[in-house]
Short mmCIF file of N, CA, C and O in Angstrom, two decimals:
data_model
loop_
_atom_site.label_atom_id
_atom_site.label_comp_id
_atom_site.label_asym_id
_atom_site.label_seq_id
_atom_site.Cartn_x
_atom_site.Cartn_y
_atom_site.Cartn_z
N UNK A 1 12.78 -44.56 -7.00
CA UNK A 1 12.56 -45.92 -7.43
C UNK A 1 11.06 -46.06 -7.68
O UNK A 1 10.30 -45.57 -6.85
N UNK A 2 10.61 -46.61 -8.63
CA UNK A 2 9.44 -46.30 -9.55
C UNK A 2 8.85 -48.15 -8.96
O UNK A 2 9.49 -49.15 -9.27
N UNK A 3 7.37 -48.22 -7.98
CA UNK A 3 7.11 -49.41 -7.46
C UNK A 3 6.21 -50.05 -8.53
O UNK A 3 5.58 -49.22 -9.19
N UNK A 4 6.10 -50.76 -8.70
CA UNK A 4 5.14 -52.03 -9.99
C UNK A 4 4.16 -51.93 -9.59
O UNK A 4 4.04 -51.83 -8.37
N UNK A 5 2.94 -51.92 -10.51
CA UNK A 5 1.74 -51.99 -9.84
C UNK A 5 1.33 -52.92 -8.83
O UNK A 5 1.84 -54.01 -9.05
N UNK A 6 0.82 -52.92 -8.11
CA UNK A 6 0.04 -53.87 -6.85
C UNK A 6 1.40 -54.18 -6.04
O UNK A 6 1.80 -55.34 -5.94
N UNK A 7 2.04 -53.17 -5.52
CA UNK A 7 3.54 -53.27 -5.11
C UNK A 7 3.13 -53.08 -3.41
O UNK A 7 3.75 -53.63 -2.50
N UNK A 8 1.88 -52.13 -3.23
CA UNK A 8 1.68 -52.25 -2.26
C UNK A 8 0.84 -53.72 -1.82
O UNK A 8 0.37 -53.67 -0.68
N UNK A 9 0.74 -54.31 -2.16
CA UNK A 9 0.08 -55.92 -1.85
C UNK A 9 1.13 -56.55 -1.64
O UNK A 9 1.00 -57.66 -1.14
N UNK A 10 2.79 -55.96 -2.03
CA UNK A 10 3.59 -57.11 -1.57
C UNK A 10 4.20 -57.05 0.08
O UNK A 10 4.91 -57.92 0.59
N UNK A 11 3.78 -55.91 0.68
CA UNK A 11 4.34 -55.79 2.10
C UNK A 11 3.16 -56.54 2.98
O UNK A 11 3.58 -56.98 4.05
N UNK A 12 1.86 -56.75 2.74
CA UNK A 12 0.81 -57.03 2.61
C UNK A 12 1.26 -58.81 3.01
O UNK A 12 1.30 -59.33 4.12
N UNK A 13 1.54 -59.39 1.72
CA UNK A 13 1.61 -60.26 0.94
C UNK A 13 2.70 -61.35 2.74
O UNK A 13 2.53 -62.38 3.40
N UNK A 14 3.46 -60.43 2.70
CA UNK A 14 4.84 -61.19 3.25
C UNK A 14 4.72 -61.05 4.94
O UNK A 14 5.55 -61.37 5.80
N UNK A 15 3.42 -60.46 5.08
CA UNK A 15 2.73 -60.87 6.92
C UNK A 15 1.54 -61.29 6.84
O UNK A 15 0.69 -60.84 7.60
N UNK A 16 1.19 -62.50 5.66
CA UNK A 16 0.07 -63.16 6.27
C UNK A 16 0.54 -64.29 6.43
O UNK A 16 1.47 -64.55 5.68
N UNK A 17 0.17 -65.23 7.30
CA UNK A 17 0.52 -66.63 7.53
C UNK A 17 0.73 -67.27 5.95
O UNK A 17 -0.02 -66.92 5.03
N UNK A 18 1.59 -68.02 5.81
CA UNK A 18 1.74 -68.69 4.81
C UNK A 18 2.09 -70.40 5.09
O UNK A 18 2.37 -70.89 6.18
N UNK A 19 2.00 -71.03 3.97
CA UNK A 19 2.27 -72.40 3.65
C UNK A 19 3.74 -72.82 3.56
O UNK A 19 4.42 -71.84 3.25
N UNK A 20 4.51 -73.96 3.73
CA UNK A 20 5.92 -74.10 3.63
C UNK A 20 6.04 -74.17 2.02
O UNK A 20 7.14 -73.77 1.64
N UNK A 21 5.17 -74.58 0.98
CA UNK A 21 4.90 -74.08 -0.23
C UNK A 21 5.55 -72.31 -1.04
O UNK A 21 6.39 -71.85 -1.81
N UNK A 22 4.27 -71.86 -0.03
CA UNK A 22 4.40 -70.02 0.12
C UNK A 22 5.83 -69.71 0.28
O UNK A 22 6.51 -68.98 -0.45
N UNK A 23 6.31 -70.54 1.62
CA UNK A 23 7.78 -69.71 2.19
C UNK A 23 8.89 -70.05 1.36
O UNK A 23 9.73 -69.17 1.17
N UNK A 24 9.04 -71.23 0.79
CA UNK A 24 9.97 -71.31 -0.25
C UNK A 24 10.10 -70.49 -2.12
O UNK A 24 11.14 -70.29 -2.75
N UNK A 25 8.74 -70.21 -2.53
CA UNK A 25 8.28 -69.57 -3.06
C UNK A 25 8.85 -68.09 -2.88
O UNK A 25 9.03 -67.35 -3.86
N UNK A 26 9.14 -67.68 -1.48
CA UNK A 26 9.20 -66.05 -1.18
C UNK A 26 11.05 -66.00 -0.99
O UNK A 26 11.87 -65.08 -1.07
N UNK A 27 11.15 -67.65 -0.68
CA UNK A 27 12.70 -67.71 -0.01
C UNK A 27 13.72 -66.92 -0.57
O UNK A 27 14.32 -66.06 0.07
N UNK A 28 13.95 -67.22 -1.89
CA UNK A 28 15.26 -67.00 -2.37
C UNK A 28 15.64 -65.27 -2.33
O UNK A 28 16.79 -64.84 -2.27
N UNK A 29 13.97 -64.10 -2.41
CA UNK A 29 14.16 -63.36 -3.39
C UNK A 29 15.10 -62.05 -2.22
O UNK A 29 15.32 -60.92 -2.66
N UNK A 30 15.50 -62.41 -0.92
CA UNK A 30 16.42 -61.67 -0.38
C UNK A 30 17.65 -61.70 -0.65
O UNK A 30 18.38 -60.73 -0.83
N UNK A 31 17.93 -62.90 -0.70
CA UNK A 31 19.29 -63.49 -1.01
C UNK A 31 19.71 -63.11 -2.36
O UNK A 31 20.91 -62.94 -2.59
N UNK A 32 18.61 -62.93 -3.49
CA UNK A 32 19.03 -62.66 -4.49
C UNK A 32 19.22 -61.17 -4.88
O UNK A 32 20.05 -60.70 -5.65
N UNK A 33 18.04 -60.40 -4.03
CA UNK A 33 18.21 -58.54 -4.24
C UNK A 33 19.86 -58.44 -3.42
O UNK A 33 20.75 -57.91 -4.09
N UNK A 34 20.13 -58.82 -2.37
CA UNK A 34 20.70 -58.65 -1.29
C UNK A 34 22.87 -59.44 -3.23
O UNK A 34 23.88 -59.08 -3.83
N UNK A 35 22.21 -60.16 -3.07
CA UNK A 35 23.90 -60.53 -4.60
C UNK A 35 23.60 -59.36 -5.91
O UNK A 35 24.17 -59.25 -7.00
N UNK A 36 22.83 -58.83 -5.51
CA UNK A 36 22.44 -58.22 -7.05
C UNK A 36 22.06 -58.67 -8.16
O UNK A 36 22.09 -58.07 -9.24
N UNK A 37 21.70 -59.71 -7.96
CA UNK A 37 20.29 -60.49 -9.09
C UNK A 37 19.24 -60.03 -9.75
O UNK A 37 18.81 -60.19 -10.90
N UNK A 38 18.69 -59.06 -8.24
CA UNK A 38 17.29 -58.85 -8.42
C UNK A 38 17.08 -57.54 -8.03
O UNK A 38 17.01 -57.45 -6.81
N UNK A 39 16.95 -56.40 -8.67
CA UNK A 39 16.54 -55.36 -7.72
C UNK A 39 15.24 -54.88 -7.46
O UNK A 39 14.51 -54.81 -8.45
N UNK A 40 14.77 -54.54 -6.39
CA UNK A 40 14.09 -54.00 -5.23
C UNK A 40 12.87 -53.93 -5.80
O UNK A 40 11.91 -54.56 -5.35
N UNK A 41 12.80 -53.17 -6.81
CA UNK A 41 11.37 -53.15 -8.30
C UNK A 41 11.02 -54.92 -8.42
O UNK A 41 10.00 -55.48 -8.01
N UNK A 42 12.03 -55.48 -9.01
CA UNK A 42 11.59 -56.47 -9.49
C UNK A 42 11.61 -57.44 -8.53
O UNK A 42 11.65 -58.61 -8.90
N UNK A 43 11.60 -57.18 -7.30
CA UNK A 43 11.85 -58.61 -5.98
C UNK A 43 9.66 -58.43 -5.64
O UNK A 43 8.85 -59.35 -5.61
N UNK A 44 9.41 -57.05 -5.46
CA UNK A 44 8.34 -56.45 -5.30
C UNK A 44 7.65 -57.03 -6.20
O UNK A 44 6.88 -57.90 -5.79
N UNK A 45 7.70 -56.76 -7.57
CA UNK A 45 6.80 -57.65 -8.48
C UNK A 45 6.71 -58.75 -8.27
O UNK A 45 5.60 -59.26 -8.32
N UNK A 46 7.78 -59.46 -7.99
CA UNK A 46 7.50 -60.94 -8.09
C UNK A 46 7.10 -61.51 -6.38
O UNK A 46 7.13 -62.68 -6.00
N UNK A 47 6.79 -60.43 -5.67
CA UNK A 47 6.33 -61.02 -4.46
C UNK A 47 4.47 -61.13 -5.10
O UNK A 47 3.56 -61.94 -5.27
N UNK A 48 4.80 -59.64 -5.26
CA UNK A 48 3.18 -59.40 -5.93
C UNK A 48 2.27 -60.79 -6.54
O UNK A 48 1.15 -61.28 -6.39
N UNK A 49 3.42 -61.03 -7.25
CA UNK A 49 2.81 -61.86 -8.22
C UNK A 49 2.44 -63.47 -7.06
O UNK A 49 1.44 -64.17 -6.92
N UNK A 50 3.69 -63.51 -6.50
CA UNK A 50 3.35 -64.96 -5.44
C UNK A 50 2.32 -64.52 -4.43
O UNK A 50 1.90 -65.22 -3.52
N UNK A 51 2.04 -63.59 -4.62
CA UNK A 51 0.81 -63.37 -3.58
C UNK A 51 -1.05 -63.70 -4.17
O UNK A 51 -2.10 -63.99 -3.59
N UNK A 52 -0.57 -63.43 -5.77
CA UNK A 52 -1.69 -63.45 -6.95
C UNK A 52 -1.18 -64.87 -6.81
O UNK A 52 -1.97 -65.51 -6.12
N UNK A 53 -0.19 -65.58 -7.21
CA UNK A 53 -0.68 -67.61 -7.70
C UNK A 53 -1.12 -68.05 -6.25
O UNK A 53 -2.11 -68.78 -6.38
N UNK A 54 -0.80 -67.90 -4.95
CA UNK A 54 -1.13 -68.42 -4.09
C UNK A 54 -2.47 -67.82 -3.37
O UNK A 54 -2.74 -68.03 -2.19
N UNK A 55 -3.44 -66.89 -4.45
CA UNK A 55 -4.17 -66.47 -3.73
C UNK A 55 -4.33 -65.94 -2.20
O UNK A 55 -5.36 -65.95 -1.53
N UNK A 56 -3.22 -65.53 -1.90
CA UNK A 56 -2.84 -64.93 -0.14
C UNK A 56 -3.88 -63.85 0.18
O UNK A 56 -4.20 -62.91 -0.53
N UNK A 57 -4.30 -64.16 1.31
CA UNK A 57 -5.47 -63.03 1.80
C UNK A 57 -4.96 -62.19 3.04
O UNK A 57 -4.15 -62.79 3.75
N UNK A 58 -5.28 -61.03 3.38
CA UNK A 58 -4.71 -60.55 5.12
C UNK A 58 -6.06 -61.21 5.58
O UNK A 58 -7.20 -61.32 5.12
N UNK A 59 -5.19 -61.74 7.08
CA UNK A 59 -5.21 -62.05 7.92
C UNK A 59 -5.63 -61.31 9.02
O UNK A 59 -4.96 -60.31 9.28
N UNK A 60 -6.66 -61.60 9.77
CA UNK A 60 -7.10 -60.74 11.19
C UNK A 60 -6.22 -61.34 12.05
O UNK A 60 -6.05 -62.56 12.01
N UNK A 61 -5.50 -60.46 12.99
CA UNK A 61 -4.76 -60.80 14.23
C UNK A 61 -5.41 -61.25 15.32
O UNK A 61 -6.28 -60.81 16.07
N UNK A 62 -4.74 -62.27 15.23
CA UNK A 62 -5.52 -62.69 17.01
C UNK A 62 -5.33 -61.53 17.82
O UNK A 62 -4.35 -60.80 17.97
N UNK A 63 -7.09 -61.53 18.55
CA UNK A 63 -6.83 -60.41 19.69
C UNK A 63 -5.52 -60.85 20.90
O UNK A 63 -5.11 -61.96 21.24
N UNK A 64 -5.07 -59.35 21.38
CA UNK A 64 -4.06 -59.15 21.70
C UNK A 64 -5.22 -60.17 23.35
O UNK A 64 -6.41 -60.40 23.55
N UNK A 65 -3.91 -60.45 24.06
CA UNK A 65 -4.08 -61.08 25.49
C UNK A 65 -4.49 -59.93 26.69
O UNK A 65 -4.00 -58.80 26.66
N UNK A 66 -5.26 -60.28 27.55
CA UNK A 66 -5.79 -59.13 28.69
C UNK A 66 -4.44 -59.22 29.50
O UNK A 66 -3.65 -60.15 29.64
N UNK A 67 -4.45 -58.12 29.92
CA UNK A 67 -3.27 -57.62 30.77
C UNK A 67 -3.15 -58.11 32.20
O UNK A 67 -3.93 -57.75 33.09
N UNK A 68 -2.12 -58.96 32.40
CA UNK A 68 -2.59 -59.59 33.97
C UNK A 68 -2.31 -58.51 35.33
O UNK A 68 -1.41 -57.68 35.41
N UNK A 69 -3.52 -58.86 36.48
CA UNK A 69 -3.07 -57.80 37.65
C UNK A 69 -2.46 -58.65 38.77
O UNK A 69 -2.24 -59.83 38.47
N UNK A 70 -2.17 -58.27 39.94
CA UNK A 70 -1.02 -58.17 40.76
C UNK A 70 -2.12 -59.85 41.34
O UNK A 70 -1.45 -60.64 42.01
N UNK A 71 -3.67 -60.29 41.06
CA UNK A 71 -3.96 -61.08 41.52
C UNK A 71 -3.68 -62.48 40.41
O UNK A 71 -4.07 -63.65 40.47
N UNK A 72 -3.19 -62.05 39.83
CA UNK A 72 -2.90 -63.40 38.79
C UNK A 72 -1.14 -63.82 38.58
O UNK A 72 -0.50 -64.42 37.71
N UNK A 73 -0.81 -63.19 39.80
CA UNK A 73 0.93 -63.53 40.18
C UNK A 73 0.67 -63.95 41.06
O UNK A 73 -0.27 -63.51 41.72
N UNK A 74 1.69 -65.45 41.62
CA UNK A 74 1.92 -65.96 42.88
C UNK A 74 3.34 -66.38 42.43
O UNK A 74 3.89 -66.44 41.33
N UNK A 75 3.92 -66.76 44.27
CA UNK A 75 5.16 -67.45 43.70
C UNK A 75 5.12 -68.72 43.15
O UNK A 75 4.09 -69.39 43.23
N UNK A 76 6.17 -69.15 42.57
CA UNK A 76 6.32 -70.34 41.64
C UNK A 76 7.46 -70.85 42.55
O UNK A 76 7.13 -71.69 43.39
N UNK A 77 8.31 -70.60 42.52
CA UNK A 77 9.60 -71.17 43.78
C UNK A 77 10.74 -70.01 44.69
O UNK A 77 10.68 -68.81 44.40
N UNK A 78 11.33 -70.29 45.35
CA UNK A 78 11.72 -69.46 46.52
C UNK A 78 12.87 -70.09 46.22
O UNK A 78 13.00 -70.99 45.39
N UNK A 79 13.79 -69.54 46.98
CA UNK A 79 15.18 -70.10 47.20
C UNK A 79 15.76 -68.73 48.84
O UNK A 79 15.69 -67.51 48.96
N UNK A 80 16.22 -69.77 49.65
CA UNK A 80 17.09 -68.86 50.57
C UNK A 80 18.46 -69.17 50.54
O UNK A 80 18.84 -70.31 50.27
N UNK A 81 19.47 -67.95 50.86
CA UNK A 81 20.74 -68.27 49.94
C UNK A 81 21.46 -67.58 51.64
O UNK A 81 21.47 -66.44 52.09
N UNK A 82 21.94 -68.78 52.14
CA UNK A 82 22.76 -68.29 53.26
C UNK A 82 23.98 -67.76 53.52
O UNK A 82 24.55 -68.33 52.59
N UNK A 83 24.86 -67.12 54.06
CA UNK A 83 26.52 -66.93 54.21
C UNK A 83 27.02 -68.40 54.41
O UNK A 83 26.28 -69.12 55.08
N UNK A 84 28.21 -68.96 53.90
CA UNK A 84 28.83 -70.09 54.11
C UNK A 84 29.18 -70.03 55.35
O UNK A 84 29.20 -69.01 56.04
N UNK A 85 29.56 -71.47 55.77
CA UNK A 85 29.67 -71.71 57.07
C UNK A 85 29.12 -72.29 57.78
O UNK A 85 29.47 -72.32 58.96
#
């Protein structure tokens, strides 16, 4: 399968934060490769391309969270569970 130019900008394209604008824009084009509308080449182009009108940039990830140690656990609640009777 032969990818469209700037095909790699569309995997790119579809993990940066987007607009509810953006997401409807990107919505249909699973649903449509997925009925046979659209195939795989041309879902790629036209992500490409919604990535070019909406000017989409990558995104830096928020740094990941520090790893908590055994002093940043306490209990939160207890329960004692007796034999009936």
């Amino acid at each position: 399968m032969a990818l469209p130019p700037g095909a790699d900008l569309a995997d790119e394209g579809l993990s940066v934060e987007r607009s509810s604008a953006v997401r409807r824009a990107l919505g249909g084009f699973q649903e449509r490769v997925l009925a046979g509308d659209l195939s795989a080449d041309e879902a790629a182009a036209e992500i490409v391309s919604v990535v070019g009108e909406f000017g989409l940039q990558p995104v830096e990830p928020p740094p990941l969270p520090e790893k908590i140690g055994i002093d940043d656990l306490g209990v939160v609640c207890w329960m004692a569970v007796l034999p009936p009777g």
